[in-house]
Amino acid sequence: MVKISKVVVCGMKGVGKTTILEQAIYGHVNEKLDLHPTIEDIYVANIESDKGTKEKLRLYDTAGIEHSQISTANGMTNQQLPRHYLLIADGYILVYDTVKSTSFDVLVSIKKDIDKNKDKKEVTLIVIGNTFKEDENSDSIASKVNHWCGREKIKHFTVNALKRQTLFEPFIYITSKLTPPPNKSSFTPLSMGRKVIKDS
Ligand SMILES: Nc1nc2c(ncn2[C@@H]2O[C@H](COP(=O)(O)OP(=O)(O)OP(=O)(O)O)[C@@H](O)[C@H]2O)c(=O)[nH]1
């Protein structure tokens, strides 16, 4: 039976999660496309791993988390990833905006939540920084994120969601991490996707 890995895409509100998925899978996003806040969408994509095998990923686009709701005065988490994602996920794509340090704070909070709830299950995580625009803050945020990713042993990618080519590497990377060694090889990068649910 073909294994379909389940990957949850999460992060702060408005960091470009939907744009990244729509652009990686369909390649139709431009600055004029109006995207609405997500409740939940599920995409299925066929992606070729670095071992040359074609793999199927089910990608869950989640509702963005508000920075103001990640922690309370006593340090307790208020708004979290819905619990069912923690049960089903084989992997996570954590997305932040390279000029908003608050969007990185949200990832740190999500990662703690994942660690607390993953039990003994192995999960694969990657971090994607979406570069809306360059500004003087982006270097200091990038070095903070690099440092954290190094400590947490998470691969960090920087993309521009509007440039489809920049998106292939992280998707191929996580696909490869989630799939066992192949029997034979072929080559087609990110080929097609099918959106199966749309609530937003
Ligand atoms: N210029 C530019 N705009 C972007 C980029 N990525 C996303 N946007 C825009 O930013 C807005 C929010 O993007 P979404 O992809 O909906 O962000 P999201 O993280 O899915 O948002 P929520 O579902 O509300 O959490 C949209 O209007 C996008 O068109 C980018 O790289 N460059």
PDB file of C-alpha atoms and ligand atoms in Angstrom:
ATOM      1  CA  MET A   1       0.000   0.000   0.000  1.00  0.00           C
ATOM      2  CA  VAL A   2       1.256   3.509  -0.848  1.00  0.00           C
ATOM      3  CA  LYS A   3       2.089   5.528   2.226  1.00  0.00           C
ATOM      4  CA  ILE A   4       0.746   9.093   2.238  1.00  0.00           C
ATOM      5  CA  SER A   5       2.718  11.257   4.643  1.00  0.00           C
ATOM      6  CA  LYS A   6       0.778  13.929   6.470  1.00  0.00           C
ATOM      7  CA  VAL A   7       2.413  17.315   6.812  1.00  0.00           C
ATOM      8  CA  VAL A   8       0.939  20.163   8.834  1.00  0.00           C
ATOM      9  CA  VAL A   9       1.781  23.677   7.664  1.00  0.00           C
ATOM     10  CA  CYS A  10       1.543  26.148  10.507  1.00  0.00           C
ATOM     11  CA  GLY A  11       2.662  29.525  11.789  1.00  0.00           C
ATOM     12  CA  MET A  12       1.476  33.006  12.609  1.00  0.00           C
ATOM     13  CA  LYS A  13      -1.441  34.597  10.768  1.00  0.00           C
ATOM     14  CA  GLY A  14      -0.611  36.047   7.374  1.00  0.00           C
ATOM     15  CA  VAL A  15       2.958  34.763   7.013  1.00  0.00           C
ATOM     16  CA  GLY A  16       2.207  33.204   3.624  1.00  0.00           C
ATOM     17  CA  LYS A  17       1.317  29.577   4.400  1.00  0.00           C
ATOM     18  CA  THR A  18      -1.431  29.387   1.788  1.00  0.00           C
ATOM     19  CA  THR A  19       0.632  31.314  -0.747  1.00  0.00           C
ATOM     20  CA  ILE A  20       3.518  28.874  -0.332  1.00  0.00           C
ATOM     21  CA  LEU A  21       1.257  25.854  -0.834  1.00  0.00           C
ATOM     22  CA  GLU A  22      -0.701  27.311  -3.753  1.00  0.00           C
ATOM     23  CA  GLN A  23       2.484  28.472  -5.452  1.00  0.00           C
ATOM     24  CA  ALA A  24       4.436  25.266  -4.868  1.00  0.00           C
ATOM     25  CA  ILE A  25       1.591  23.056  -6.085  1.00  0.00           C
ATOM     26  CA  TYR A  26      -0.181  25.142  -8.749  1.00  0.00           C
ATOM     27  CA  GLY A  27       2.253  27.985  -9.462  1.00  0.00           C
ATOM     28  CA  HIS A  28      -0.579  30.482 -10.001  1.00  0.00           C
ATOM     29  CA  VAL A  29      -0.024  33.049  -7.258  1.00  0.00           C
ATOM     30  CA  ASN A  30       0.864  36.644  -8.018  1.00  0.00           C
ATOM     31  CA  GLU A  31       0.635  39.847  -5.995  1.00  0.00           C
ATOM     32  CA  LYS A  32      -2.896  40.491  -7.239  1.00  0.00           C
ATOM     33  CA  LEU A  33      -4.332  37.199  -6.032  1.00  0.00           C
ATOM     34  CA  ASP A  34      -6.526  37.838  -3.020  1.00  0.00           C
ATOM     35  CA  LEU A  35      -6.206  35.064  -0.458  1.00  0.00           C
ATOM     36  CA  HIS A  36      -8.544  34.812   2.489  1.00  0.00           C
ATOM     37  CA  PRO A  37      -7.559  33.718   6.003  1.00  0.00           C
ATOM     38  CA  THR A  38      -7.548  29.934   6.234  1.00  0.00           C
ATOM     39  CA  ILE A  39      -9.769  27.814   8.439  1.00  0.00           C
ATOM     40  CA  GLU A  40      -8.402  24.549   7.099  1.00  0.00           C
ATOM     41  CA  ASP A  41      -7.486  23.373   3.618  1.00  0.00           C
ATOM     42  CA  ILE A  42      -6.054  20.039   2.587  1.00  0.00           C
ATOM     43  CA  TYR A  43      -3.872  19.553  -0.477  1.00  0.00           C
ATOM     44  CA  VAL A  44      -2.526  16.369  -1.961  1.00  0.00           C
ATOM     45  CA  ALA A  45       0.727  16.687  -3.890  1.00  0.00           C
ATOM     46  CA  ASN A  46       2.930  14.250  -5.754  1.00  0.00           C
ATOM     47  CA  ILE A  47       6.510  15.222  -5.053  1.00  0.00           C
ATOM     48  CA  GLU A  48       9.700  13.548  -6.131  1.00  0.00           C
ATOM     49  CA  SER A  49      12.127  12.788  -3.330  1.00  0.00           C
ATOM     50  CA  ASP A  50      15.875  13.226  -3.653  1.00  0.00           C
ATOM     51  CA  LYS A  51      16.050   9.438  -4.048  1.00  0.00           C
ATOM     52  CA  GLY A  52      14.079   9.677  -7.286  1.00  0.00           C
ATOM     53  CA  THR A  53      10.849   8.156  -5.972  1.00  0.00           C
ATOM     54  CA  LYS A  54       7.484   9.843  -6.451  1.00  0.00           C
ATOM     55  CA  GLU A  55       5.796  10.334  -3.113  1.00  0.00           C
ATOM     56  CA  LYS A  56       2.359  11.504  -2.083  1.00  0.00           C
ATOM     57  CA  LEU A  57       2.033  14.122   0.617  1.00  0.00           C
ATOM     58  CA  ARG A  58      -1.161  15.301   2.258  1.00  0.00           C
ATOM     59  CA  LEU A  59      -0.561  18.897   3.297  1.00  0.00           C
ATOM     60  CA  TYR A  60      -2.762  20.528   5.931  1.00  0.00           C
ATOM     61  CA  ASP A  61      -2.950  24.316   5.646  1.00  0.00           C
ATOM     62  CA  THR A  62      -3.931  25.497   9.109  1.00  0.00           C
ATOM     63  CA  ALA A  63      -5.501  28.649  10.513  1.00  0.00           C
ATOM     64  CA  GLY A  64      -2.839  31.203  11.423  1.00  0.00           C
ATOM     65  CA  ILE A  65      -2.046  31.706  15.091  1.00  0.00           C
ATOM     66  CA  GLU A  66      -2.130  35.222  16.564  1.00  0.00           C
ATOM     67  CA  HIS A  67       1.065  36.299  18.320  1.00  0.00           C
ATOM     68  CA  SER A  68      -0.974  37.965  21.070  1.00  0.00           C
ATOM     69  CA  GLN A  69      -2.494  34.606  21.913  1.00  0.00           C
ATOM     70  CA  ILE A  70       0.554  32.381  22.195  1.00  0.00           C
ATOM     71  CA  SER A  71       1.185  32.972  25.886  1.00  0.00           C
ATOM     72  CA  THR A  72      -0.387  34.427  28.978  1.00  0.00           C
ATOM     73  CA  ALA A  73       1.187  36.223  31.920  1.00  0.00           C
ATOM     74  CA  ASN A  74       1.804  32.932  33.735  1.00  0.00           C
ATOM     75  CA  GLY A  75       3.527  31.479  30.700  1.00  0.00           C
ATOM     76  CA  MET A  76       0.688  29.138  29.744  1.00  0.00           C
ATOM     77  CA  THR A  77      -0.115  28.692  26.094  1.00  0.00           C
ATOM     78  CA  ASN A  78      -3.485  30.071  25.130  1.00  0.00           C
ATOM     79  CA  GLN A  79      -4.017  29.420  21.463  1.00  0.00           C
ATOM     80  CA  GLN A  80      -2.459  26.239  20.189  1.00  0.00           C
ATOM     81  CA  LEU A  81      -2.484  24.064  17.145  1.00  0.00           C
ATOM     82  CA  PRO A  82      -5.748  22.119  17.105  1.00  0.00           C
ATOM     83  CA  ARG A  83      -5.067  18.800  18.848  1.00  0.00           C
ATOM     84  CA  HIS A  84      -5.995  16.543  15.942  1.00  0.00           C
ATOM     85  CA  TYR A  85      -2.981  17.785  13.930  1.00  0.00           C
ATOM     86  CA  LEU A  86      -0.648  16.603  16.679  1.00  0.00           C
ATOM     87  CA  LEU A  87      -2.124  13.127  16.420  1.00  0.00           C
ATOM     88  CA  ILE A  88      -1.921  12.731  12.657  1.00  0.00           C
ATOM     89  CA  ALA A  89       1.216  14.632  11.653  1.00  0.00           C
ATOM     90  CA  ASP A  90       4.272  12.851  10.277  1.00  0.00           C
ATOM     91  CA  GLY A  91       5.892  16.210   9.683  1.00  0.00           C
ATOM     92  CA  TYR A  92       5.492  19.955  10.055  1.00  0.00           C
ATOM     93  CA  ILE A  93       6.384  22.948   7.937  1.00  0.00           C
ATOM     94  CA  LEU A  94       6.753  25.902  10.299  1.00  0.00           C
ATOM     95  CA  VAL A  95       6.443  29.191   8.420  1.00  0.00           C
ATOM     96  CA  TYR A  96       7.537  32.662   9.556  1.00  0.00           C
ATOM     97  CA  ASP A  97       7.918  36.076   7.952  1.00  0.00           C
ATOM     98  CA  THR A  98      11.601  37.057   7.742  1.00  0.00           C
ATOM     99  CA  VAL A  99      10.904  40.625   8.856  1.00  0.00           C
ATOM    100  CA  LYS A 100       8.497  39.877  11.721  1.00  0.00           C
ATOM    101  CA  SER A 101      10.220  38.548  14.793  1.00  0.00           C
ATOM    102  CA  THR A 102       6.810  37.912  16.389  1.00  0.00           C
ATOM    103  CA  SER A 103       6.190  35.290  13.710  1.00  0.00           C
ATOM    104  CA  PHE A 104       9.326  33.475  14.899  1.00  0.00           C
ATOM    105  CA  ASP A 105       8.075  33.621  18.531  1.00  0.00           C
ATOM    106  CA  VAL A 106       4.974  31.801  17.339  1.00  0.00           C
ATOM    107  CA  LEU A 107       7.122  29.008  15.855  1.00  0.00           C
ATOM    108  CA  VAL A 108       9.009  28.570  19.120  1.00  0.00           C
ATOM    109  CA  SER A 109       5.682  28.185  20.899  1.00  0.00           C
ATOM    110  CA  ILE A 110       4.350  25.714  18.305  1.00  0.00           C
ATOM    111  CA  LYS A 111       7.550  23.646  18.520  1.00  0.00           C
ATOM    112  CA  LYS A 112       7.215  23.379  22.320  1.00  0.00           C
ATOM    113  CA  ASP A 113       3.639  22.234  21.856  1.00  0.00           C
ATOM    114  CA  ILE A 114       4.706  19.608  19.287  1.00  0.00           C
ATOM    115  CA  ASP A 115       7.484  18.313  21.553  1.00  0.00           C
ATOM    116  CA  LYS A 116       5.131  18.079  24.491  1.00  0.00           C
ATOM    117  CA  ASN A 117       2.545  16.100  22.551  1.00  0.00           C
ATOM    118  CA  LYS A 118       4.398  13.933  20.087  1.00  0.00           C
ATOM    119  CA  ASP A 119       4.804  11.079  22.575  1.00  0.00           C
ATOM    120  CA  LYS A 120       7.292   8.592  21.100  1.00  0.00           C
ATOM    121  CA  LYS A 121       6.420   9.332  17.495  1.00  0.00           C
ATOM    122  CA  GLU A 122       9.232  10.582  15.235  1.00  0.00           C
ATOM    123  CA  VAL A 123       8.211  13.731  13.384  1.00  0.00           C
ATOM    124  CA  THR A 124      10.138  15.689  10.765  1.00  0.00           C
ATOM    125  CA  LEU A 125      10.156  19.457  10.953  1.00  0.00           C
ATOM    126  CA  ILE A 126      11.412  22.177   8.666  1.00  0.00           C
ATOM    127  CA  VAL A 127      11.292  25.942   9.043  1.00  0.00           C
ATOM    128  CA  ILE A 128      10.531  28.214   6.094  1.00  0.00           C
ATOM    129  CA  GLY A 129      11.198  31.948   6.266  1.00  0.00           C
ATOM    130  CA  ASN A 130       9.051  33.782   3.730  1.00  0.00           C
ATOM    131  CA  THR A 131      10.770  36.924   2.458  1.00  0.00           C
ATOM    132  CA  PHE A 132       7.956  39.380   1.714  1.00  0.00           C
ATOM    133  CA  LYS A 133      10.534  42.122   1.487  1.00  0.00           C
ATOM    134  CA  GLU A 134      14.128  42.748   2.550  1.00  0.00           C
ATOM    135  CA  ASP A 135      14.574  45.164   5.411  1.00  0.00           C
ATOM    136  CA  GLU A 136      17.216  45.967   7.993  1.00  0.00           C
ATOM    137  CA  ASN A 137      15.563  43.663  10.559  1.00  0.00           C
ATOM    138  CA  SER A 138      15.750  40.578   8.415  1.00  0.00           C
ATOM    139  CA  ASP A 139      19.431  39.856   9.120  1.00  0.00           C
ATOM    140  CA  SER A 140      19.048  39.928  12.870  1.00  0.00           C
ATOM    141  CA  ILE A 141      15.901  37.803  12.709  1.00  0.00           C
ATOM    142  CA  ALA A 142      17.600  35.340  10.342  1.00  0.00           C
ATOM    143  CA  SER A 143      20.554  34.906  12.664  1.00  0.00           C
ATOM    144  CA  LYS A 144      18.213  34.338  15.631  1.00  0.00           C
ATOM    145  CA  VAL A 145      16.274  31.748  13.615  1.00  0.00           C
ATOM    146  CA  ASN A 146      19.467  30.066  12.372  1.00  0.00           C
ATOM    147  CA  HIS A 147      20.749  29.793  15.911  1.00  0.00           C
ATOM    148  CA  TRP A 148      17.482  28.287  17.153  1.00  0.00           C
ATOM    149  CA  CYS A 149      17.211  25.882  14.200  1.00  0.00           C
ATOM    150  CA  GLY A 150      20.799  24.740  14.813  1.00  0.00           C
ATOM    151  CA  ARG A 151      20.009  24.037  18.456  1.00  0.00           C
ATOM    152  CA  GLU A 152      16.761  22.263  17.631  1.00  0.00           C
ATOM    153  CA  LYS A 153      18.363  20.414  14.678  1.00  0.00           C
ATOM    154  CA  ILE A 154      15.775  21.711  12.230  1.00  0.00           C
ATOM    155  CA  LYS A 155      16.589  22.566   8.623  1.00  0.00           C
ATOM    156  CA  HIS A 156      15.910  26.242   7.827  1.00  0.00           C
ATOM    157  CA  PHE A 157      14.958  27.481   4.347  1.00  0.00           C
ATOM    158  CA  THR A 158      14.425  31.007   3.120  1.00  0.00           C
ATOM    159  CA  VAL A 159      11.999  31.479   0.223  1.00  0.00           C
ATOM    160  CA  ASN A 160      10.006  34.087  -1.586  1.00  0.00           C
ATOM    161  CA  ALA A 161       6.517  32.631  -1.848  1.00  0.00           C
ATOM    162  CA  LEU A 162       5.891  34.437  -5.107  1.00  0.00           C
ATOM    163  CA  LYS A 163       8.939  32.781  -6.714  1.00  0.00           C
ATOM    164  CA  ARG A 164       7.997  29.156  -7.272  1.00  0.00           C
ATOM    165  CA  GLN A 165      11.552  27.964  -7.887  1.00  0.00           C
ATOM    166  CA  THR A 166      12.528  28.912  -4.327  1.00  0.00           C
ATOM    167  CA  LEU A 167       9.870  26.553  -2.963  1.00  0.00           C
ATOM    168  CA  PHE A 168      10.976  23.282  -4.488  1.00  0.00           C
ATOM    169  CA  GLU A 169      13.974  22.695  -2.226  1.00  0.00           C
ATOM    170  CA  PRO A 170      12.085  22.655   1.105  1.00  0.00           C
ATOM    171  CA  PHE A 171       9.296  20.463  -0.285  1.00  0.00           C
ATOM    172  CA  ILE A 172      11.730  17.975  -1.805  1.00  0.00           C
ATOM    173  CA  TYR A 173      13.719  17.979   1.428  1.00  0.00           C
ATOM    174  CA  ILE A 174      10.773  17.168   3.704  1.00  0.00           C
ATOM    175  CA  THR A 175       9.448  14.595   1.234  1.00  0.00           C
ATOM    176  CA  SER A 176      12.829  12.882   1.211  1.00  0.00           C
ATOM    177  CA  LYS A 177      13.034  12.867   4.997  1.00  0.00           C
ATOM    178  CA  LEU A 178       9.588  11.334   5.265  1.00  0.00           C
ATOM    179  CA  THR A 179      10.129   8.519   2.803  1.00  0.00           C
ATOM    180  CA  PRO A 180      12.085   5.297   3.123  1.00  0.00           C
ATOM    181  CA  PRO A 181      14.919   4.399   0.704  1.00  0.00           C
ATOM    182  CA  PRO A 182      13.676   3.677  -2.841  1.00  0.00           C
ATOM    183  CA  ASN A 183      13.769   0.559  -4.992  1.00  0.00           C
ATOM    184  CA  LYS A 184      14.122   2.376  -8.296  1.00  0.00           C
ATOM    185  CA  SER A 185      14.516   5.957  -9.532  1.00  0.00           C
ATOM    186  CA  SER A 186      12.890   8.463 -11.884  1.00  0.00           C
ATOM    187  CA  PHE A 187      12.867  12.260 -12.041  1.00  0.00           C
ATOM    188  CA  THR A 188       9.972  14.697 -11.980  1.00  0.00           C
ATOM    189  CA  PRO A 189      10.234  17.584  -9.486  1.00  0.00           C
ATOM    190  CA  LEU A 190       7.005  18.895  -7.930  1.00  0.00           C
ATOM    191  CA  SER A 191       4.402  17.740 -10.425  1.00  0.00           C
ATOM    192  CA  MET A 192       0.748  18.118  -9.528  1.00  0.00           C
ATOM    193  CA  GLY A 193      -1.634  18.787  -6.726  1.00  0.00           C
ATOM    194  CA  ARG A 194      -5.268  18.398  -5.960  1.00  0.00           C
ATOM    195  CA  LYS A 195      -7.097  20.465  -3.415  1.00  0.00           C
ATOM    196  CA  VAL A 196      -9.674  18.269  -1.731  1.00  0.00           C
ATOM    197  CA  ILE A 197     -11.250  20.562   0.839  1.00  0.00           C
ATOM    198  CA  LYS A 198     -11.652  24.334   0.862  1.00  0.00           C
ATOM    199  CA  ASP A 199     -13.296  26.099   3.772  1.00  0.00           C
ATOM    200  CA  SER A 200     -11.760  29.537   3.568  1.00  0.00           C
TER     201      SER A 200
HETATM  202  N1  LIG B   1       4.378  40.530  -1.716  1.00  0.00           N
HETATM  203  C1  LIG B   1       4.178  39.333  -1.141  1.00  0.00           C
HETATM  204  N2  LIG B   1       2.970  39.045  -0.643  1.00  0.00           N
HETATM  205  C2  LIG B   1       2.796  37.828  -0.066  1.00  0.00           C
HETATM  206  C3  LIG B   1       3.843  36.883   0.019  1.00  0.00           C
HETATM  207  N3  LIG B   1       3.374  35.788   0.664  1.00  0.00           N
HETATM  208  C4  LIG B   1       2.093  36.050   0.965  1.00  0.00           C
HETATM  209  N4  LIG B   1       1.743  37.280   0.523  1.00  0.00           N
HETATM  210  C5  LIG B   1       0.443  37.925   0.692  1.00  0.00           C
HETATM  211  O1  LIG B   1       0.181  38.026   2.085  1.00  0.00           O
HETATM  212  C6  LIG B   1      -1.191  37.770   2.367  1.00  0.00           C
HETATM  213  C7  LIG B   1      -1.322  36.619   3.364  1.00  0.00           C
HETATM  214  O2  LIG B   1      -0.845  35.451   2.724  1.00  0.00           O
HETATM  215  P1  LIG B   1      -1.450  34.021   3.046  1.00  0.00           P
HETATM  216  O3  LIG B   1      -0.741  33.061   2.171  1.00  0.00           O
HETATM  217  O4  LIG B   1      -2.927  34.025   3.017  1.00  0.00           O
HETATM  218  O5  LIG B   1      -0.957  33.872   4.544  1.00  0.00           O
HETATM  219  P2  LIG B   1      -1.403  32.742   5.575  1.00  0.00           P
HETATM  220  O6  LIG B   1      -0.243  32.519   6.463  1.00  0.00           O
HETATM  221  O7  LIG B   1      -1.935  31.557   4.869  1.00  0.00           O
HETATM  222  O8  LIG B   1      -2.570  33.496   6.323  1.00  0.00           O
HETATM  223  P3  LIG B   1      -3.670  32.905   7.384  1.00  0.00           P
HETATM  224  O9  LIG B   1      -4.423  31.837   6.692  1.00  0.00           O
HETATM  225  O10 LIG B   1      -4.520  34.074   7.732  1.00  0.00           O
HETATM  226  O11 LIG B   1      -2.908  32.430   8.552  1.00  0.00           O
HETATM  227  C8  LIG B   1      -1.860  37.471   1.031  1.00  0.00           C
HETATM  228  O12 LIG B   1      -2.479  38.648   0.579  1.00  0.00           O
HETATM  229  C9  LIG B   1      -0.710  37.089   0.127  1.00  0.00           C
HETATM  230  O13 LIG B   1      -0.962  37.428  -1.212  1.00  0.00           O
HETATM  231  C10 LIG B   1       5.121  37.241  -0.533  1.00  0.00           C
HETATM  232  O14 LIG B   1       6.092  36.477  -0.492  1.00  0.00           O
HETATM  233  N5  LIG B   1       5.233  38.474  -1.101  1.00  0.00           N
END
